[in-house]
Tab-separated table of C-alpha atoms and ligand atoms in Angstrom:
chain	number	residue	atom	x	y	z
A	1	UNK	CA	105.420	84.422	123.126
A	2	UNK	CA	103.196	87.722	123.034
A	3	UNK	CA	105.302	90.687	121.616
A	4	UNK	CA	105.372	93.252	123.983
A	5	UNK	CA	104.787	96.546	121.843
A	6	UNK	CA	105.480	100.625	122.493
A	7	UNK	CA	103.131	102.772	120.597
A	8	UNK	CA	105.160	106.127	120.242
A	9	UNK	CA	102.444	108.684	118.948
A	10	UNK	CA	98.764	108.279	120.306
A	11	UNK	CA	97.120	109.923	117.303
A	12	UNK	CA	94.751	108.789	114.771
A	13	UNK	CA	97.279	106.223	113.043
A	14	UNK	CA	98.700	105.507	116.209
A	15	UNK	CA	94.938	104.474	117.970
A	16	UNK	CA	94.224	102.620	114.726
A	17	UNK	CA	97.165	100.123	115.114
A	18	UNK	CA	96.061	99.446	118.855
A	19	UNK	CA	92.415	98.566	117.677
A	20	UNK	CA	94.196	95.854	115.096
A	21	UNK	CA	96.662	94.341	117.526
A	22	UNK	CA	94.562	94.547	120.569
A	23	UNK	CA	91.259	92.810	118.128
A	24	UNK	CA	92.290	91.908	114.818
A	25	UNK	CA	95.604	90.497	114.911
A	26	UNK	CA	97.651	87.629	117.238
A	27	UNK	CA	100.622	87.331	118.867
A	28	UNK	CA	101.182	90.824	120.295
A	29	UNK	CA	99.904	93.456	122.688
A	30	UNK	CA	100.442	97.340	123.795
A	31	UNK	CA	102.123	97.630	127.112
A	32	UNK	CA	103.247	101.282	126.608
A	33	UNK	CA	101.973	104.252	124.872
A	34	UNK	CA	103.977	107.597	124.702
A	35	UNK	CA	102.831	111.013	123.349
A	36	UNK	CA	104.059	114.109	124.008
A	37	UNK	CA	100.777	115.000	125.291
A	38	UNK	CA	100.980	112.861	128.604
A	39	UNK	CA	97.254	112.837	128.654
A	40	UNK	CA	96.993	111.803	124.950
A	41	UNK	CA	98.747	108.839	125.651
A	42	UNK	CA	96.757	107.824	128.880
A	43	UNK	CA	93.786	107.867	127.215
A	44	UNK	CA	95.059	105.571	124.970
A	45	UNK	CA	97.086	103.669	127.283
A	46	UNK	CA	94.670	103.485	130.476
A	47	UNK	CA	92.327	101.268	129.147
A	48	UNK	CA	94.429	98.546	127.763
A	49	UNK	CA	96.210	98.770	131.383
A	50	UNK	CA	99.584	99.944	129.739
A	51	UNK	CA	102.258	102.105	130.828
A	52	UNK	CA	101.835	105.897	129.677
A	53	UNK	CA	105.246	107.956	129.149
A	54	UNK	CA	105.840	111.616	127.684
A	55	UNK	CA	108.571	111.125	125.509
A	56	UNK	CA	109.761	107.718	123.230
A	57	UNK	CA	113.076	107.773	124.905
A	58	UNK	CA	111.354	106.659	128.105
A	59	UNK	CA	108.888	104.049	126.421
A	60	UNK	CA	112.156	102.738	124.364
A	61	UNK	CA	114.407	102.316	127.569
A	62	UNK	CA	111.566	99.859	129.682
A	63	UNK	CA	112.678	96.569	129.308
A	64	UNK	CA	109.393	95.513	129.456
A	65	UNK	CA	108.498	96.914	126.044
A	66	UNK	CA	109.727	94.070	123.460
A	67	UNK	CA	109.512	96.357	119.780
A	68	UNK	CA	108.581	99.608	118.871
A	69	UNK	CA	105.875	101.058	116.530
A	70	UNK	CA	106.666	105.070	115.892
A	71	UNK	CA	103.328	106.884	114.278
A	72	UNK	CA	104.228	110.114	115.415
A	73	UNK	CA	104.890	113.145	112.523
A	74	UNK	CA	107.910	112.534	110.278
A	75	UNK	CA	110.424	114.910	111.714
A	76	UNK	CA	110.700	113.696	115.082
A	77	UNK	CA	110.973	110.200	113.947
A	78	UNK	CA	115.008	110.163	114.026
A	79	UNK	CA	115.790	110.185	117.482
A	80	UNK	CA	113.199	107.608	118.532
A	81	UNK	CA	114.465	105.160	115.910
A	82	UNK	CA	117.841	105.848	116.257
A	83	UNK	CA	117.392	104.997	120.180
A	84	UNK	CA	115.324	101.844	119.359
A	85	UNK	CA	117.880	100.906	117.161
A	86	UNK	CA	120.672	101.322	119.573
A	87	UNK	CA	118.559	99.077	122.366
A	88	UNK	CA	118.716	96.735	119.639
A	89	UNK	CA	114.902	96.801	119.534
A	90	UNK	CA	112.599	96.110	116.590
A	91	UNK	CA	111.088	98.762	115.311
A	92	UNK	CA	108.203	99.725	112.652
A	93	UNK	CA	108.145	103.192	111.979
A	94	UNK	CA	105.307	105.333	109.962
A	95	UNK	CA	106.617	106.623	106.227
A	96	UNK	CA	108.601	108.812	105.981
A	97	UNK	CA	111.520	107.395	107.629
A	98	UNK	CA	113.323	110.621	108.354
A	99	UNK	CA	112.338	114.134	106.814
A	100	UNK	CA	116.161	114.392	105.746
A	101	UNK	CA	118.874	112.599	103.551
A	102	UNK	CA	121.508	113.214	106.567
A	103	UNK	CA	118.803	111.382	109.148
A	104	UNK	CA	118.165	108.339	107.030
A	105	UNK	CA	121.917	108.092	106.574
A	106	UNK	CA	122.469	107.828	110.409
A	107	UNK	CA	120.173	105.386	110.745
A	108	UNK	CA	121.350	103.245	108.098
A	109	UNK	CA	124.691	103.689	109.973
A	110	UNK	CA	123.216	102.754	113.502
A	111	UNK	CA	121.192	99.472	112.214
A	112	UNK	CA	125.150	98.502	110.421
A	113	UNK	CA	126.678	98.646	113.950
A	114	UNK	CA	123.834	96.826	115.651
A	115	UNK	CA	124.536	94.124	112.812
A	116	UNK	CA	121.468	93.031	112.072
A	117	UNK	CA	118.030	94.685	110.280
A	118	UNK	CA	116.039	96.108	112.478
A	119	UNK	CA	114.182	98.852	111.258
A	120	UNK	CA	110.524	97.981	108.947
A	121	UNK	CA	109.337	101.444	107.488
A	122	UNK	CA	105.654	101.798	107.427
A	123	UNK	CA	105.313	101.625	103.534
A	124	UNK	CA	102.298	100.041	104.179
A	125	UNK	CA	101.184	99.413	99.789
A	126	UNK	CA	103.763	96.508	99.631
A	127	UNK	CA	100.694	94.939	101.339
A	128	UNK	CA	97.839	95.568	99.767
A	129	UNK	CA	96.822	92.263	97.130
A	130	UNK	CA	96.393	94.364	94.071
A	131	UNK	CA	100.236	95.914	94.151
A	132	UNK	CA	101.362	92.303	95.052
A	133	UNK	CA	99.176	90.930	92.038
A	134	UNK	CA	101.463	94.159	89.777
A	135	UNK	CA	104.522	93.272	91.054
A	136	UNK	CA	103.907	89.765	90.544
A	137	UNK	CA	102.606	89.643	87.253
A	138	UNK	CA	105.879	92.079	86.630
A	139	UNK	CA	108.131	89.033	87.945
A	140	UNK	CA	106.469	86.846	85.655
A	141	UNK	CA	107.191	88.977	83.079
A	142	UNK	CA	104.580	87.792	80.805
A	143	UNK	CA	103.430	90.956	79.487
A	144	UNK	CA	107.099	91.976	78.649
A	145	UNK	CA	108.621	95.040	80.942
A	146	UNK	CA	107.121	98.159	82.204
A	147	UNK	CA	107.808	101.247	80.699
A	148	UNK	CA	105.041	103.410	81.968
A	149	UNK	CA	102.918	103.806	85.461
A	150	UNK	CA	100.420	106.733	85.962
A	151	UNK	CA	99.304	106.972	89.726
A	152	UNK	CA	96.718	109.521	91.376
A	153	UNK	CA	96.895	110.098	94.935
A	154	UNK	CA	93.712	112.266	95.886
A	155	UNK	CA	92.732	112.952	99.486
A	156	UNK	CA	89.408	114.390	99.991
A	157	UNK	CA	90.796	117.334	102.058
A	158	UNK	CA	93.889	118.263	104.073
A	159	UNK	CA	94.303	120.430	107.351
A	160	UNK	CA	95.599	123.877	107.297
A	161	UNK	CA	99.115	122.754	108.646
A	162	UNK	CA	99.795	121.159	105.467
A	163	UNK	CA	102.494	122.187	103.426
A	164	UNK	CA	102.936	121.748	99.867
A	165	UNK	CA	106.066	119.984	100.927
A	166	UNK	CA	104.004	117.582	103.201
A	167	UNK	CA	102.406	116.826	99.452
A	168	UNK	CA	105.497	114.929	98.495
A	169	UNK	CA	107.018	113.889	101.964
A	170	UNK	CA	104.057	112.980	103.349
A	171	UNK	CA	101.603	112.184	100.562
A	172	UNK	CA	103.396	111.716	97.114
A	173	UNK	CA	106.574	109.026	98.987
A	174	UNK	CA	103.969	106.244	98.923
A	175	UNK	CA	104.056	106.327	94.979
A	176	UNK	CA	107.718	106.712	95.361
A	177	UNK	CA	108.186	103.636	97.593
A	178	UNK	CA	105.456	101.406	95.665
A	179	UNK	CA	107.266	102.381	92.168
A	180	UNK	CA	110.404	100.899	93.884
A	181	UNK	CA	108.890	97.810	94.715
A	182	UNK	CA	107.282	97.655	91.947
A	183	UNK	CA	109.589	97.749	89.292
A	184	UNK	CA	112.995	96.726	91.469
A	185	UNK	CA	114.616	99.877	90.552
A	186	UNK	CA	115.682	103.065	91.886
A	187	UNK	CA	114.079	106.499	91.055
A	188	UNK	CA	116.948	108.645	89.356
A	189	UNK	CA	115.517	111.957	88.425
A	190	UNK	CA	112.465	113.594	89.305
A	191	UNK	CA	110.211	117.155	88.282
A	192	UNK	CA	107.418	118.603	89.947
A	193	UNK	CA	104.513	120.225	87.885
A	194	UNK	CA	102.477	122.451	89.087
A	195	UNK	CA	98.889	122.924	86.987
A	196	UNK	CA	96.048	125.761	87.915
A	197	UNK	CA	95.122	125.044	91.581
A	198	UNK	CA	91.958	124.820	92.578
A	199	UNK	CA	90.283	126.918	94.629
A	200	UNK	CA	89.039	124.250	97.238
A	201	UNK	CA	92.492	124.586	99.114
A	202	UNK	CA	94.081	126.689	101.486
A	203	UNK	CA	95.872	129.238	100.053
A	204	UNK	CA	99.511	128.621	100.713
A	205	UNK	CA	99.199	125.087	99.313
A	206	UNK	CA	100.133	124.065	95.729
A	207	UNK	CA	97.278	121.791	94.732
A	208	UNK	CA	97.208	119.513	92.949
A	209	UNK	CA	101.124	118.660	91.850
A	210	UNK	CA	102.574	116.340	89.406
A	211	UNK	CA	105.522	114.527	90.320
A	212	UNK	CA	107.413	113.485	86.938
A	213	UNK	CA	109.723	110.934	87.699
A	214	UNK	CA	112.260	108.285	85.846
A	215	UNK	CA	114.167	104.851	86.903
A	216	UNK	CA	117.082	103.773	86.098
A	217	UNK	CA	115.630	101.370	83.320
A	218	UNK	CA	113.960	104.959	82.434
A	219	UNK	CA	110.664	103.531	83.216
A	220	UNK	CA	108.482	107.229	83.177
A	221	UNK	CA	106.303	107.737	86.486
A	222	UNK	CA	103.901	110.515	86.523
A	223	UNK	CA	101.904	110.969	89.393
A	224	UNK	CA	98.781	113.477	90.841
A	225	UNK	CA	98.812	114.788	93.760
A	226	UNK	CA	95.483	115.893	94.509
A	227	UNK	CA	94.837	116.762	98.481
A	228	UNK	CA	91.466	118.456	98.210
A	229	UNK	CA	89.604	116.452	95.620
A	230	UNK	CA	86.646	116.491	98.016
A	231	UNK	CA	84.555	113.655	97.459
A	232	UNK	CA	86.805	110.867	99.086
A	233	UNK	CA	90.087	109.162	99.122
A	234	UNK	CA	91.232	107.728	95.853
A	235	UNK	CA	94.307	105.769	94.962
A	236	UNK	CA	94.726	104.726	91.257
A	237	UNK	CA	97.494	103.087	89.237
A	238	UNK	CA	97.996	101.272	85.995
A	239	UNK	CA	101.211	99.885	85.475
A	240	UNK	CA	102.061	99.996	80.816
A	241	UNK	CA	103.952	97.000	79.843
A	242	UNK	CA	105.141	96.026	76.833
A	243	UNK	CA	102.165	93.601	76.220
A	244	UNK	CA	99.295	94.690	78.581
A	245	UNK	CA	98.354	97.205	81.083
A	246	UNK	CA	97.149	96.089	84.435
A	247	UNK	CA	94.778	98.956	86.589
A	248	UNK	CA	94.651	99.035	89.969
A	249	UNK	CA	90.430	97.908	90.942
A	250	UNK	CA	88.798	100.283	93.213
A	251	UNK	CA	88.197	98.561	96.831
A	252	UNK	CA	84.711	98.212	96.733
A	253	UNK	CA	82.803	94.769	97.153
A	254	UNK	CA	78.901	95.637	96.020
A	255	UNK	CA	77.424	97.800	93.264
A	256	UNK	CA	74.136	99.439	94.078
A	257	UNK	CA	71.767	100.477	91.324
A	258	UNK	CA	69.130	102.734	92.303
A	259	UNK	CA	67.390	105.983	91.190
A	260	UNK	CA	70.462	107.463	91.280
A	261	UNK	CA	72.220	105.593	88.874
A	262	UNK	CA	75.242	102.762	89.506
A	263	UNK	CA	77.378	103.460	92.002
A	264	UNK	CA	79.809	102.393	94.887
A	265	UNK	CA	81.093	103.700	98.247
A	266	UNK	CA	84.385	105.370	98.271
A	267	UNK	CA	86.853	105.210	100.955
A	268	UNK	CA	87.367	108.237	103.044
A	269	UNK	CA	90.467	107.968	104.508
A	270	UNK	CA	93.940	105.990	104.242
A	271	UNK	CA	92.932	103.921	106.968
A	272	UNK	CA	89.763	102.195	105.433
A	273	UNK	CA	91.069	102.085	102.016
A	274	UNK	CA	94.786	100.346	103.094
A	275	UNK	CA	92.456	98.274	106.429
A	276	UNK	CA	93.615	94.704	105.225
A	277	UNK	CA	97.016	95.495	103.713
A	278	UNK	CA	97.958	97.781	107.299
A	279	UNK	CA	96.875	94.082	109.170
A	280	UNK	CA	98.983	92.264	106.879
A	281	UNK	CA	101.654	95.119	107.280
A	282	UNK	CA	101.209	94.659	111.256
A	283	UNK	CA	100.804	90.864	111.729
A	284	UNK	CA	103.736	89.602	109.807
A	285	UNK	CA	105.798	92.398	111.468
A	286	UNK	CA	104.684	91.025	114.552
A	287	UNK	CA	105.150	87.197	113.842
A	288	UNK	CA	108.833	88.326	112.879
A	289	UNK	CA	109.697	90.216	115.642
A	290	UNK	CA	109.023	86.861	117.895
A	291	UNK	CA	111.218	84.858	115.541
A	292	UNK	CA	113.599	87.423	115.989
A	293	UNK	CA	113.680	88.507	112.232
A	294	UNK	CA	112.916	91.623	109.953
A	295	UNK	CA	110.236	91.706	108.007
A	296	UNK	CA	109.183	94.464	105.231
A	297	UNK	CA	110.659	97.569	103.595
A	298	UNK	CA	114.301	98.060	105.171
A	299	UNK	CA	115.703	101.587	106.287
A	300	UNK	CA	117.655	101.476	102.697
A	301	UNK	CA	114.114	101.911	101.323
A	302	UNK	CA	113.241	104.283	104.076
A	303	UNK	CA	116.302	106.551	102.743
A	304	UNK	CA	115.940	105.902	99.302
A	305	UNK	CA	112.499	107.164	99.280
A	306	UNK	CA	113.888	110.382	101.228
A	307	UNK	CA	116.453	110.660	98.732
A	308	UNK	CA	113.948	111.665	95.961
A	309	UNK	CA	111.593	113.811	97.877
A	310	UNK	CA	114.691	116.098	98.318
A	311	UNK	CA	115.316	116.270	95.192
A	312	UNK	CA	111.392	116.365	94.111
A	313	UNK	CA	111.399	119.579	96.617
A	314	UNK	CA	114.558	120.900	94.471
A	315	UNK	CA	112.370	120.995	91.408
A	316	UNK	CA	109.565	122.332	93.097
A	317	UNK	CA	111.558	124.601	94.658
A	318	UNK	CA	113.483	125.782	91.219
A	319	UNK	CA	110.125	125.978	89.247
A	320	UNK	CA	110.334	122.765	87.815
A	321	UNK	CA	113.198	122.112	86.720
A	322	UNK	CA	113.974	117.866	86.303
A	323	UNK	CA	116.974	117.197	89.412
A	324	UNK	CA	119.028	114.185	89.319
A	325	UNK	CA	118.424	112.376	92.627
A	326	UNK	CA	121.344	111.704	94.881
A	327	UNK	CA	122.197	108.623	97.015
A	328	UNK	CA	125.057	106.837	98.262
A	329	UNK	CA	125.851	103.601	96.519
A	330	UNK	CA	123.230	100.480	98.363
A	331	UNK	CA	125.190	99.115	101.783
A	332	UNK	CA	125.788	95.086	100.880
A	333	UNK	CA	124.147	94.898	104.295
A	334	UNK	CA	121.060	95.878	102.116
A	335	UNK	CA	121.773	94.055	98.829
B	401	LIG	C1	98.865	110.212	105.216
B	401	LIG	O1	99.849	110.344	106.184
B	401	LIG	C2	99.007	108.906	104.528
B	401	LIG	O2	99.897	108.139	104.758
B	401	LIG	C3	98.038	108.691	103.451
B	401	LIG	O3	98.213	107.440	102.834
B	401	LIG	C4	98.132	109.793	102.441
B	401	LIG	O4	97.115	109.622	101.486
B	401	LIG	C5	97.961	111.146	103.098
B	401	LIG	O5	98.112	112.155	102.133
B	401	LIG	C6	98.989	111.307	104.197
B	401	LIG	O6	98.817	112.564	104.818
């Protein structure tokens, strides 16, 4: 069977997961592409001869279109997987789930009454090799338990639009989500610090953060948020254990040595560095959906993950301050 996909969301993310399905991966194809810009989403849609709609609600009602992908903005996510959800579709939405607590709560409600998972989020780091190879050498527990990780997060520059907030929602809830899966554990308290900013921002922004945060083992995260570093797009992590650290390697294959010294390329954007683990993300998302199964991070994480930017945005908000983060006790549906 060839899974018959929606794109909701014709933008750069959106374009990039119709160049993997349509010519990297099997088993699936786009038959519909919506954007609120009509034209946005013919141009996308037009040349793989699929259906073009205005709104999600539209795409999500043709019974034509098998599963949903959702890589519009974060806060108008809800409705369209809350209506997927209720057509009983498949759906893999973008990070973050839902912009609020209250949202992700609905939705974990919806996917309960449909009775089965239905809902991947886009967390798209539980696929890259060298988290697996973390989390796995974690499970093996050879090098005793964690008790540290220190994570950067740089982007080489961000568009005016972008909030501070958007630094934790948007940029920072990857670090939260890959701690989780990580280390198994929730996130129970979090601070935001906020050194001197540099002057290679826009002026409303914050730059660069620190989100502070703890598990409930009281594992200590700490993690820079950098969205103007400039010179590329750089993701770093080293996980302390007990007996060992293990670093995250940069993503580079060669080494060139020239005049110039030693030196590598660095990625540019989310979507070169994260290439191979968005396939991976994609193709076993698609495989499931035609065995009729989920696959991936479940809306619990989805919510979880929302559950400590608000409180992240509390300290930030309070100057600082460390919040306890607050969630309802884990559905057995999600156990
Ligand atoms: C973007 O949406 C992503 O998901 C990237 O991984 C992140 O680095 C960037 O800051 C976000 O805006």
């Amino acid at each position: 069977m060839t899974v018959r996909i929606g794109l909701i969301g014709a933008g750069g993310m959106g374009r990039a997961h119709v160049e993997r399905i349509e010519n990297e991966l099997a088993g699936g194809t786009v038959v519909a592409v919506a954007d609120i810009n009509l034209d946005g989403a013919k141009a996308v849609a037009e040349p793989l001869g699929a259906k073009a709609y205005a709104t999600g609600a539209e795409l999500i009602a043709d019974p034509e279109v098998d599963a949903v992908l959702i890589a519009t903005f974060g806060k108008v996510h809800a409705p369209d997987v809350l209506a997927a959800v209720e057509a009983g579709k498949y759906v893999l939405c973008e990070k973050p789930l839902t912009t609020t607590a209250e949202d992700g709560l609905k939705v974990l409600e919806a996917e309960q009454r449909a009775g089965k998972k239905l809902v991947t989020v886009g967390f798209m780091r539980r696929f890259d090799a060298g988290y697996g190879e973390m989390r796995k050498a974690l499970v093996d527990g050879e090098l005793g338990y964690a008790t540290l990780v220190h994570c950067r997060h740089r982007n080489p520059t961000v568009p005016e639009g972008y909030t501070t907030r958007n630094m934790i929602d948007d940029t920072a809830i990857h670090e939260i989500d890959t701690c989780r899966f990580l280390l198994g554990e929730e996130i129970t308290s979090v601070r935001i610090d906020t050194p001197r900013a540099t002057s290679r921002r826009f002026a409303h922004l914050q730059d660069p953060l620190v989100l502070v945060a703890k598990t409930e083992s009281g594992v200590l995260i700490d993690d820079e948020v950098n969205v103007n570093i400039q010179f590329g797009y750089a993701i770093e992590c080293e996980l302390v254990l007990e007996a060992g650290t293990i670093r995250l390697s940069d993503q580079h294959h060669t080494i060139t040595r020239d005049a110039v010294g030693e030196h590598h390329a660095i990625c540019s954007s989310h979507i070169d560095r994260f290439h191979a683990a968005f396939n991976q993300e994609v193709q076993q998302w698609i495989r499931a959906v035609e065995r009729g199964e989920h696959t991936g991070s479940t809306s619990w994480d989805g919510y979880a993950a929302t559950c400590v930017v608000d409180a992240a945005i509390e300290s930030l908000e309070s100057g600082g301050v460390e919040v306890a983060v607050q969630m309802i006790d884990r559905p057995a549906f999600y156990a």
